[in-house]
Amino acid sequence: MSYIIDLCIINGLGVLYFFTSINPLMFIALISVAWFILSILTKVYEVYRFTRELTIVSLILKQLAFFTLILFAFSGYFHELNISSITIFKYVAVSFLCITIFKFAIFYFLQKYRSSFGGNFRITAILGENKQTLALENFFNKSPEYGYMHKKTFNFKDENADDLNECFEYLKQENVDEIYCSISELTNTQLLQVIDFADNNLKILKFLPDNKEIYAKKLKYEYYDYIPILSLRNIPLDDSFTMIIKRTFDIIFSSLVIIFILSWLTPVVAILIKLESKGPIFFKQSRNGFNYKEFDCYKFRSMTPNKDAHLYQATRGDQRITRVGRFIRKTSIDELPQFFNVLFGDMSVVGPRPHMVSHTNMYAKRIDKFMVRHFVKPGITGLAQVSGFRGEVETDKDIIGRVKYDIFYIENWSLLLDLKIISLTFVNAIKGEDKAY
């Protein structure tokens, strides 16, 4: 929302007031692209609930400085427009005054919304009691505008120490969203247990750096007021700006596939499916997606209708698969309807492949860190699939390898990585894969 407001301000003021003699389409296109690139470099939209006002001001000033240089470069390149320096300075001053007002208005509105109405909050718990964690607890309780609802601080060192397993049960019962852990108050064994619990139960885990050894780790470092906080796992797609980039790419890519491929391919596949076997054209199956929520995943039907379709994966030589089904599975054509899932927002073009609900429940109990895959939207294709871990899970080694690649993707996402995975998926579909059956 902030990005849209800012673009409206800089383009509206420029075209309607300051630079009326300039071609409006050219100005809007160049300035919007320049603003987009600058935003990535200056991180001006990386404003969170715990960001301080001074930090916001510094981000705005950094954006202002670079934006002014770009405008002077623009006026120098199009020197025939005779844009004066005074006009540029006035335009920048007015634009950034409006942007600053709107940015702080949204920032304070969200704070008011959290403190007065209790919305947009996250439930927290702290593991370990000492001076540092008590300061964090005090921050949570006395600053409702940041949107944290603190439930409990656990003590593991006194004579009345809390039991770690009972602590885990409490965290699940109270639906705690974020766990803050004191490094010095827990043993290494306890820390490993906490990490495993957080990963396997979809909890965000952060550390208070009161132990110097933790600084040797590559962790995300943030400040809540003046209290330093470390995050165990830095997920690029948690950032709102990268989420916008990925979602925009998903919408554009899925729309192109639906318009230029599915529009004519669907009737052809539908006729072939109907000619060979009775039943629906599309196969719908419940799967677990972002934050473990269930959604209906669509495919072209490749099997004869059977009651086991939602329980058992297709295996090599599976008698349920039709002749048409064998071809569309081998070429991955059966997966194309999932671009509608992408357009609806249930899936992404690239991400961890979603599993059947029954399989998700089974693997969540058996495979360590399996639940980490649900921190992002599932994908039609993924890094694991182009790395040899697609199709049937024959042994635990297959699902462990899949989880390993999925976690790497989650922690190292980039648009270039998505494009690489899409390219490899296309090449593999043409060549054919051994496990595509």
Short mmCIF file of C-alpha atoms in Angstrom, two decimals:
data_model
loop_
_atom_site.label_atom_id
_atom_site.label_comp_id
_atom_site.label_asym_id
_atom_site.label_seq_id
_atom_site.Cartn_x
_atom_site.Cartn_y
_atom_site.Cartn_z
CA MET A 1 0.00 0.00 0.00
CA SER A 2 2.84 2.39 0.85
CA TYR A 3 4.51 1.63 -2.48
CA ILE A 4 1.31 2.43 -4.45
CA ILE A 5 0.76 5.66 -2.49
CA ASP A 6 4.36 6.78 -3.07
CA LEU A 7 4.17 6.07 -6.82
CA CYS A 8 0.92 8.05 -7.06
CA ILE A 9 2.55 11.00 -5.26
CA ILE A 10 5.77 11.19 -7.32
CA ASN A 11 4.01 10.59 -10.64
CA GLY A 12 0.97 12.72 -9.87
CA LEU A 13 2.95 15.76 -8.72
CA GLY A 14 5.44 15.39 -11.56
CA VAL A 15 2.93 15.10 -14.42
CA LEU A 16 0.16 17.35 -13.12
CA TYR A 17 2.13 20.19 -11.53
CA PHE A 18 5.91 20.40 -11.94
CA PHE A 19 6.68 18.89 -15.36
CA THR A 20 3.54 19.54 -17.42
CA SER A 21 5.48 19.92 -20.69
CA ILE A 22 7.04 16.44 -20.47
CA ASN A 23 5.56 13.37 -22.21
CA PRO A 24 3.58 11.89 -19.26
CA LEU A 25 3.94 8.23 -20.30
CA MET A 26 7.71 8.52 -20.70
CA PHE A 27 8.05 10.33 -17.34
CA ILE A 28 5.87 7.84 -15.45
CA ALA A 29 7.66 4.83 -16.96
CA LEU A 30 11.19 6.11 -16.25
CA ILE A 31 10.48 7.49 -12.79
CA SER A 32 8.53 4.39 -11.68
CA VAL A 33 11.31 2.03 -12.78
CA ALA A 34 13.94 4.25 -11.13
CA TRP A 35 11.90 4.37 -7.90
CA PHE A 36 11.46 0.60 -7.94
CA ILE A 37 15.20 -0.06 -8.32
CA LEU A 38 16.11 2.55 -5.70
CA SER A 39 13.63 1.03 -3.24
CA ILE A 40 15.42 -2.31 -3.46
CA LEU A 41 18.84 -0.73 -2.96
CA THR A 42 17.90 1.66 -0.12
CA LYS A 43 15.44 -0.78 1.54
CA VAL A 44 13.08 2.13 2.16
CA TYR A 45 10.09 -0.20 2.54
CA GLU A 46 11.71 -2.43 5.14
CA VAL A 47 9.66 -0.92 7.95
CA TYR A 48 8.43 -3.36 10.60
CA ARG A 49 6.33 -3.07 13.75
CA PHE A 50 9.48 -2.64 15.86
CA THR A 51 11.25 -0.15 13.54
CA ARG A 52 12.10 3.17 15.24
CA GLU A 53 10.97 6.49 13.81
CA LEU A 54 14.58 7.65 13.41
CA THR A 55 15.30 4.63 11.23
CA ILE A 56 12.29 5.46 9.03
CA VAL A 57 13.51 9.05 8.62
CA SER A 58 17.01 7.87 7.67
CA LEU A 59 15.58 5.50 5.05
CA ILE A 60 13.48 8.31 3.56
CA LEU A 61 16.47 10.68 3.45
CA LYS A 62 18.59 8.03 1.73
CA GLN A 63 15.88 7.51 -0.88
CA LEU A 64 15.53 11.29 -1.31
CA ALA A 65 19.25 11.78 -1.97
CA PHE A 66 19.47 9.10 -4.68
CA PHE A 67 16.14 10.10 -6.23
CA THR A 68 17.35 13.71 -6.56
CA LEU A 69 20.49 12.52 -8.38
CA ILE A 70 18.36 10.49 -10.80
CA LEU A 71 16.17 13.51 -11.54
CA PHE A 72 19.22 15.64 -12.34
CA ALA A 73 20.47 12.84 -14.60
CA PHE A 74 17.03 12.80 -16.26
CA SER A 75 17.08 16.56 -16.86
CA GLY A 76 20.66 16.39 -18.17
CA TYR A 77 19.85 13.59 -20.62
CA PHE A 78 16.69 15.38 -21.85
CA HIS A 79 18.35 18.81 -21.80
CA GLU A 80 15.99 20.08 -24.50
CA LEU A 81 13.21 20.10 -21.89
CA ASN A 82 15.00 22.94 -20.03
CA ILE A 83 14.11 21.70 -16.55
CA SER A 84 15.55 24.12 -13.99
CA SER A 85 17.36 23.00 -10.83
CA ILE A 86 14.93 25.01 -8.69
CA THR A 87 11.97 23.08 -10.15
CA ILE A 88 13.67 19.75 -9.36
CA PHE A 89 14.41 20.77 -5.77
CA LYS A 90 10.83 21.99 -5.25
CA TYR A 91 9.42 18.80 -6.76
CA VAL A 92 11.62 16.58 -4.56
CA ALA A 93 10.83 18.61 -1.41
CA VAL A 94 7.05 18.54 -1.92
CA SER A 95 7.03 14.88 -2.99
CA PHE A 96 9.03 13.69 -0.01
CA LEU A 97 7.04 15.84 2.42
CA CYS A 98 3.86 14.11 1.21
CA ILE A 99 5.53 10.67 1.26
CA THR A 100 6.83 11.22 4.80
CA ILE A 101 3.38 12.33 6.03
CA PHE A 102 1.65 9.29 4.50
CA LYS A 103 4.34 6.84 5.67
CA PHE A 104 4.15 8.01 9.28
CA ALA A 105 0.35 8.20 9.09
CA ILE A 106 0.22 4.50 8.14
CA PHE A 107 2.88 3.65 10.74
CA TYR A 108 0.99 5.37 13.57
CA PHE A 109 -2.39 4.14 12.35
CA LEU A 110 -1.17 0.52 12.63
CA GLN A 111 0.20 1.24 16.12
CA LYS A 112 -3.14 2.75 17.15
CA TYR A 113 -4.99 -0.20 15.65
CA ARG A 114 -2.87 -2.64 17.66
CA SER A 115 -3.05 -0.75 20.98
CA SER A 116 -6.73 0.27 20.85
CA PHE A 117 -8.37 -2.64 19.06
CA GLY A 118 -5.92 -5.49 19.69
CA GLY A 119 -5.60 -6.30 15.99
CA ASN A 120 -2.56 -7.35 13.99
CA PHE A 121 -0.90 -8.89 17.06
CA ARG A 122 1.45 -11.83 17.59
CA ILE A 123 1.43 -14.09 20.64
CA THR A 124 4.86 -14.42 22.28
CA ALA A 125 6.60 -16.47 24.96
CA ILE A 126 10.12 -16.19 26.39
CA LEU A 127 12.32 -19.17 27.34
CA GLY A 128 14.76 -18.32 30.11
CA GLU A 129 14.51 -15.70 32.83
CA ASN A 130 17.22 -13.09 33.44
CA LYS A 131 17.69 -9.34 33.28
CA GLN A 132 17.67 -9.28 29.49
CA THR A 133 14.53 -11.39 29.06
CA LEU A 134 12.68 -9.45 31.76
CA ALA A 135 13.50 -6.26 29.88
CA LEU A 136 12.02 -7.81 26.72
CA GLU A 137 8.92 -8.95 28.67
CA ASN A 138 8.51 -5.42 30.00
CA PHE A 139 8.79 -4.09 26.44
CA PHE A 140 6.05 -6.44 25.23
CA ASN A 141 3.69 -5.60 28.11
CA LYS A 142 4.18 -1.83 28.08
CA SER A 143 4.22 -1.30 24.32
CA PRO A 144 0.93 -2.65 22.93
CA GLU A 145 1.35 -0.46 19.85
CA TYR A 146 3.99 -2.89 18.57
CA GLY A 147 1.35 -5.64 18.47
CA TYR A 148 2.84 -8.31 20.75
CA MET A 149 0.69 -10.23 23.23
CA HIS A 150 3.07 -11.80 25.76
CA LYS A 151 1.84 -15.01 27.40
CA LYS A 152 4.60 -16.30 29.68
CA THR A 153 8.30 -16.20 30.55
CA PHE A 154 9.68 -19.63 31.48
CA ASN A 155 12.40 -20.13 34.08
CA PHE A 156 14.67 -23.17 33.68
CA LYS A 157 17.34 -22.62 36.38
CA ASP A 158 15.66 -22.00 39.75
CA GLU A 159 14.53 -24.68 42.19
CA ASN A 160 10.99 -24.26 40.82
CA ALA A 161 12.25 -24.57 37.26
CA ASP A 162 9.80 -25.24 34.44
CA ASP A 163 9.90 -28.53 32.56
CA LEU A 164 10.79 -28.12 28.88
CA ASN A 165 8.22 -30.66 27.64
CA GLU A 166 5.47 -28.97 29.65
CA CYS A 167 6.65 -25.69 28.16
CA PHE A 168 6.23 -27.11 24.64
CA GLU A 169 2.69 -28.26 25.46
CA TYR A 170 1.85 -24.79 26.75
CA LEU A 171 3.24 -23.15 23.60
CA LYS A 172 1.02 -25.38 21.44
CA GLN A 173 -2.10 -24.92 23.56
CA GLU A 174 -1.77 -21.12 23.59
CA ASN A 175 -0.99 -20.98 19.84
CA VAL A 176 2.18 -18.98 20.48
CA ASP A 177 3.47 -17.40 17.23
CA GLU A 178 6.99 -16.34 18.26
CA ILE A 179 9.39 -17.85 20.79
CA TYR A 180 12.21 -15.72 22.24
CA CYS A 181 14.99 -17.79 23.70
CA SER A 182 17.78 -16.75 26.06
CA ILE A 183 20.99 -18.49 25.02
CA SER A 184 22.65 -18.37 28.44
CA GLU A 185 19.66 -19.80 30.33
CA LEU A 186 19.44 -23.08 28.40
CA THR A 187 21.89 -25.91 27.90
CA ASN A 188 23.02 -26.94 24.41
CA THR A 189 20.75 -29.99 24.58
CA GLN A 190 17.78 -27.81 25.54
CA LEU A 191 18.56 -25.36 22.75
CA LEU A 192 18.54 -28.17 20.19
CA GLN A 193 15.21 -29.37 21.56
CA VAL A 194 13.76 -25.87 21.28
CA ILE A 195 15.04 -25.49 17.71
CA ASP A 196 13.54 -28.86 16.70
CA PHE A 197 10.23 -27.98 18.39
CA ALA A 198 10.02 -24.61 16.63
CA ASP A 199 10.83 -26.09 13.21
CA ASN A 200 8.43 -29.01 13.55
CA ASN A 201 5.54 -26.94 14.90
CA LEU A 202 5.77 -23.92 12.60
CA LYS A 203 6.87 -21.49 15.34
CA ILE A 204 9.11 -18.49 14.70
CA LEU A 205 12.19 -18.75 16.94
CA LYS A 206 14.39 -15.81 17.90
CA PHE A 207 17.34 -15.51 20.29
CA LEU A 208 18.47 -12.91 22.78
CA PRO A 209 22.25 -12.60 22.26
CA ASP A 210 23.34 -12.79 25.90
CA ASN A 211 25.97 -15.38 25.05
CA LYS A 212 28.98 -14.14 23.03
CA GLU A 213 29.36 -17.45 21.17
CA ILE A 214 26.14 -16.84 19.25
CA TYR A 215 27.70 -13.95 17.34
CA ALA A 216 29.76 -16.44 15.36
CA LYS A 217 26.53 -17.56 13.66
CA LYS A 218 25.08 -15.98 10.51
CA LEU A 219 21.78 -14.80 11.99
CA LYS A 220 19.41 -11.90 11.37
CA TYR A 221 20.07 -9.04 13.80
CA GLU A 222 17.29 -6.63 14.78
CA TYR A 223 16.43 -4.14 17.53
CA TYR A 224 13.18 -3.99 19.51
CA ASP A 225 13.49 -0.51 20.93
CA TYR A 226 17.07 -0.81 22.31
CA ILE A 227 16.95 -4.57 22.94
CA PRO A 228 19.01 -6.65 20.45
CA ILE A 229 17.22 -9.70 18.99
CA LEU A 230 18.60 -12.47 16.78
CA SER A 231 16.46 -14.63 14.46
CA LEU A 232 17.43 -18.24 13.85
CA ARG A 233 16.14 -18.37 10.27
CA ASN A 234 16.10 -15.41 7.89
CA ILE A 235 13.37 -15.96 5.27
CA PRO A 236 13.64 -13.45 2.39
CA LEU A 237 9.95 -13.89 1.51
CA ASP A 238 8.94 -12.59 4.95
CA ASP A 239 9.84 -9.14 3.64
CA SER A 240 6.77 -7.38 2.23
CA PHE A 241 8.62 -5.96 -0.76
CA THR A 242 10.00 -9.32 -1.91
CA MET A 243 6.54 -10.80 -1.36
CA ILE A 244 5.13 -8.19 -3.77
CA ILE A 245 7.83 -9.02 -6.34
CA LYS A 246 7.15 -12.77 -6.13
CA ARG A 247 3.36 -12.36 -6.17
CA THR A 248 3.53 -10.00 -9.17
CA PHE A 249 5.71 -12.50 -11.02
CA ASP A 250 3.29 -15.32 -10.12
CA ILE A 251 0.27 -13.40 -11.42
CA ILE A 252 1.96 -12.41 -14.69
CA PHE A 253 3.48 -15.85 -15.37
CA SER A 254 0.33 -17.82 -14.50
CA SER A 255 -1.85 -15.46 -16.54
CA LEU A 256 0.38 -15.96 -19.61
CA VAL A 257 0.25 -19.76 -19.22
CA ILE A 258 -3.55 -19.74 -18.79
CA ILE A 259 -4.15 -17.43 -21.77
CA PHE A 260 -1.60 -18.82 -24.26
CA ILE A 261 -1.41 -22.51 -23.30
CA LEU A 262 -4.34 -23.70 -21.17
CA SER A 263 -6.93 -21.83 -23.27
CA TRP A 264 -6.40 -24.24 -26.21
CA LEU A 265 -4.73 -27.21 -24.47
CA THR A 266 -7.53 -27.81 -21.94
CA PRO A 267 -10.18 -28.75 -24.58
CA VAL A 268 -7.71 -31.10 -26.29
CA VAL A 269 -6.71 -32.87 -23.06
CA ALA A 270 -10.35 -32.96 -21.94
CA ILE A 271 -11.42 -34.80 -25.11
CA LEU A 272 -8.59 -37.32 -24.80
CA ILE A 273 -9.38 -37.99 -21.13
CA LYS A 274 -13.10 -38.44 -21.85
CA LEU A 275 -12.47 -40.75 -24.83
CA GLU A 276 -10.49 -43.18 -22.69
CA SER A 277 -12.34 -43.26 -19.37
CA LYS A 278 -15.46 -41.97 -17.67
CA GLY A 279 -15.11 -39.36 -14.94
CA PRO A 280 -14.26 -35.69 -14.45
CA ILE A 281 -11.62 -33.88 -16.50
CA PHE A 282 -9.99 -32.31 -13.46
CA PHE A 283 -8.81 -34.03 -10.32
CA LYS A 284 -9.13 -32.08 -7.07
CA GLN A 285 -7.12 -33.00 -3.97
CA SER A 286 -6.72 -31.37 -0.54
CA ARG A 287 -3.14 -30.41 0.24
CA ASN A 288 -1.36 -28.39 2.89
CA GLY A 289 -0.04 -24.98 1.91
CA PHE A 290 1.25 -21.78 3.51
CA ASN A 291 1.06 -21.94 7.33
CA TYR A 292 -0.26 -25.52 7.04
CA LYS A 293 -3.64 -24.35 5.68
CA GLU A 294 -5.47 -26.81 3.46
CA PHE A 295 -6.45 -25.90 -0.10
CA ASP A 296 -7.80 -27.71 -3.17
CA CYS A 297 -5.00 -28.51 -5.62
CA TYR A 298 -6.09 -29.06 -9.26
CA LYS A 299 -4.66 -31.40 -11.90
CA PHE A 300 -5.81 -33.00 -15.13
CA ARG A 301 -7.15 -36.42 -14.19
CA SER A 302 -4.58 -39.06 -15.11
CA MET A 303 -6.11 -42.09 -13.36
CA THR A 304 -9.34 -44.01 -13.53
CA PRO A 305 -11.59 -42.77 -10.69
CA ASN A 306 -10.67 -44.71 -7.51
CA LYS A 307 -11.20 -44.39 -3.77
CA ASP A 308 -7.45 -44.62 -3.01
CA ALA A 309 -6.46 -41.55 -5.03
CA HIS A 310 -6.30 -39.35 -1.92
CA LEU A 311 -4.32 -41.89 0.10
CA TYR A 312 -1.63 -43.42 -2.11
CA GLN A 313 0.87 -41.86 -4.52
CA ALA A 314 1.25 -43.16 -8.04
CA THR A 315 3.92 -45.87 -8.26
CA ARG A 316 5.92 -47.27 -11.16
CA GLY A 317 3.59 -49.39 -13.30
CA ASP A 318 0.51 -48.21 -11.37
CA GLN A 319 -2.57 -49.87 -12.95
CA ARG A 320 -4.75 -46.88 -12.00
CA ILE A 321 -2.98 -44.63 -14.54
CA THR A 322 -4.63 -44.40 -17.98
CA ARG A 323 -2.73 -44.31 -21.28
CA VAL A 324 -3.45 -40.60 -21.68
CA GLY A 325 -2.61 -40.14 -18.02
CA ARG A 326 0.78 -41.78 -18.49
CA PHE A 327 1.66 -39.29 -21.26
CA ILE A 328 0.48 -36.15 -19.44
CA ARG A 329 2.25 -37.25 -16.25
CA LYS A 330 5.49 -37.95 -18.13
CA THR A 331 5.40 -34.48 -19.71
CA SER A 332 4.03 -32.79 -16.53
CA ILE A 333 1.01 -31.53 -18.50
CA ASP A 334 -1.22 -32.87 -15.71
CA GLU A 335 0.19 -30.18 -13.38
CA LEU A 336 -0.77 -27.20 -15.60
CA PRO A 337 -4.21 -26.53 -13.98
CA GLN A 338 -2.30 -25.58 -10.84
CA PHE A 339 -1.60 -22.24 -12.52
CA PHE A 340 -5.18 -21.44 -11.51
CA ASN A 341 -4.13 -22.20 -7.92
CA VAL A 342 -1.29 -19.72 -8.41
CA LEU A 343 -3.65 -17.07 -9.76
CA PHE A 344 -6.02 -17.62 -6.81
CA GLY A 345 -3.13 -17.18 -4.36
CA ASP A 346 -3.00 -20.71 -2.89
CA MET A 347 0.28 -21.57 -4.61
CA SER A 348 3.31 -20.00 -6.22
CA VAL A 349 4.96 -20.93 -9.52
CA VAL A 350 8.08 -22.00 -7.59
CA GLY A 351 8.15 -23.31 -4.02
CA PRO A 352 8.13 -26.55 -2.00
CA ARG A 353 5.79 -29.09 -3.59
CA PRO A 354 2.62 -29.60 -1.50
CA HIS A 355 1.82 -33.10 -0.24
CA MET A 356 -1.45 -34.91 0.32
CA VAL A 357 -2.85 -34.12 3.77
CA SER A 358 -2.42 -37.73 4.94
CA HIS A 359 1.23 -37.74 3.82
CA THR A 360 1.92 -34.34 5.40
CA ASN A 361 0.69 -35.60 8.77
CA MET A 362 2.81 -38.74 8.43
CA TYR A 363 6.03 -36.96 7.40
CA ALA A 364 5.59 -34.23 10.02
CA LYS A 365 5.92 -36.91 12.71
CA ARG A 366 8.70 -38.90 11.05
CA ILE A 367 10.93 -36.36 9.28
CA ASP A 368 12.78 -33.68 11.23
CA LYS A 369 12.12 -30.08 10.08
CA PHE A 370 9.52 -31.20 7.54
CA MET A 371 7.15 -28.44 8.72
CA VAL A 372 9.65 -25.70 7.79
CA ARG A 373 8.44 -26.13 4.19
CA HIS A 374 5.15 -24.47 5.16
CA PHE A 375 6.73 -21.11 5.99
CA VAL A 376 6.17 -20.15 2.32
CA LYS A 377 3.56 -20.90 -0.34
CA PRO A 378 3.88 -24.28 -2.07
CA GLY A 379 4.90 -24.32 -5.72
CA ILE A 380 4.09 -26.07 -8.99
CA THR A 381 7.79 -26.81 -9.25
CA GLY A 382 10.66 -26.42 -6.81
CA LEU A 383 14.37 -26.74 -6.22
CA ALA A 384 13.94 -30.28 -4.88
CA GLN A 385 12.04 -31.34 -8.02
CA VAL A 386 14.77 -30.16 -10.42
CA SER A 387 17.45 -31.69 -8.15
CA GLY A 388 16.27 -35.29 -8.49
CA PHE A 389 13.67 -35.45 -5.71
CA ARG A 390 10.37 -35.37 -7.59
CA GLY A 391 7.65 -38.00 -7.78
CA GLU A 392 7.20 -41.05 -5.58
CA VAL A 393 8.79 -41.15 -2.14
CA GLU A 394 10.25 -44.65 -2.06
CA THR A 395 12.45 -44.29 1.05
CA ASP A 396 13.01 -41.77 3.85
CA LYS A 397 16.12 -40.67 1.96
CA ASP A 398 13.87 -39.22 -0.76
CA ILE A 399 11.80 -37.07 1.59
CA ILE A 400 14.84 -36.02 3.66
CA GLY A 401 16.57 -34.84 0.46
CA ARG A 402 13.42 -32.99 -0.58
CA VAL A 403 13.20 -31.20 2.77
CA LYS A 404 16.89 -30.26 2.59
CA TYR A 405 16.51 -28.60 -0.82
CA ASP A 406 13.22 -26.94 0.17
CA ILE A 407 14.77 -25.34 3.26
CA PHE A 408 17.71 -24.13 1.19
CA TYR A 409 15.26 -22.53 -1.26
CA ILE A 410 13.28 -20.86 1.56
CA GLU A 411 16.42 -19.35 3.11
CA ASN A 412 18.06 -18.32 -0.18
CA TRP A 413 15.14 -17.21 -2.35
CA SER A 414 15.71 -14.81 -5.22
CA LEU A 415 13.86 -14.06 -8.45
CA LEU A 416 16.87 -15.32 -10.40
CA LEU A 417 16.70 -18.64 -8.53
CA ASP A 418 13.00 -18.91 -9.45
CA LEU A 419 13.80 -18.29 -13.12
CA LYS A 420 16.56 -20.90 -13.03
CA ILE A 421 14.21 -23.50 -11.50
CA ILE A 422 11.51 -22.74 -14.11
CA SER A 423 14.07 -23.14 -16.91
CA LEU A 424 15.30 -26.48 -15.53
CA THR A 425 11.71 -27.67 -15.11
CA PHE A 426 10.97 -26.89 -18.78
CA VAL A 427 14.14 -28.71 -19.93
CA ASN A 428 13.33 -31.76 -17.75
CA ALA A 429 9.75 -31.87 -19.09
CA ILE A 430 11.08 -32.02 -22.67
CA LYS A 431 13.80 -34.60 -21.88
CA GLY A 432 11.55 -36.65 -19.62
CA GLU A 433 12.45 -37.83 -16.15
CA ASP A 434 12.84 -41.30 -14.73
CA LYS A 435 10.54 -40.59 -11.76
CA ALA A 436 7.83 -38.90 -13.85
CA TYR A 437 5.27 -41.72 -13.90
#
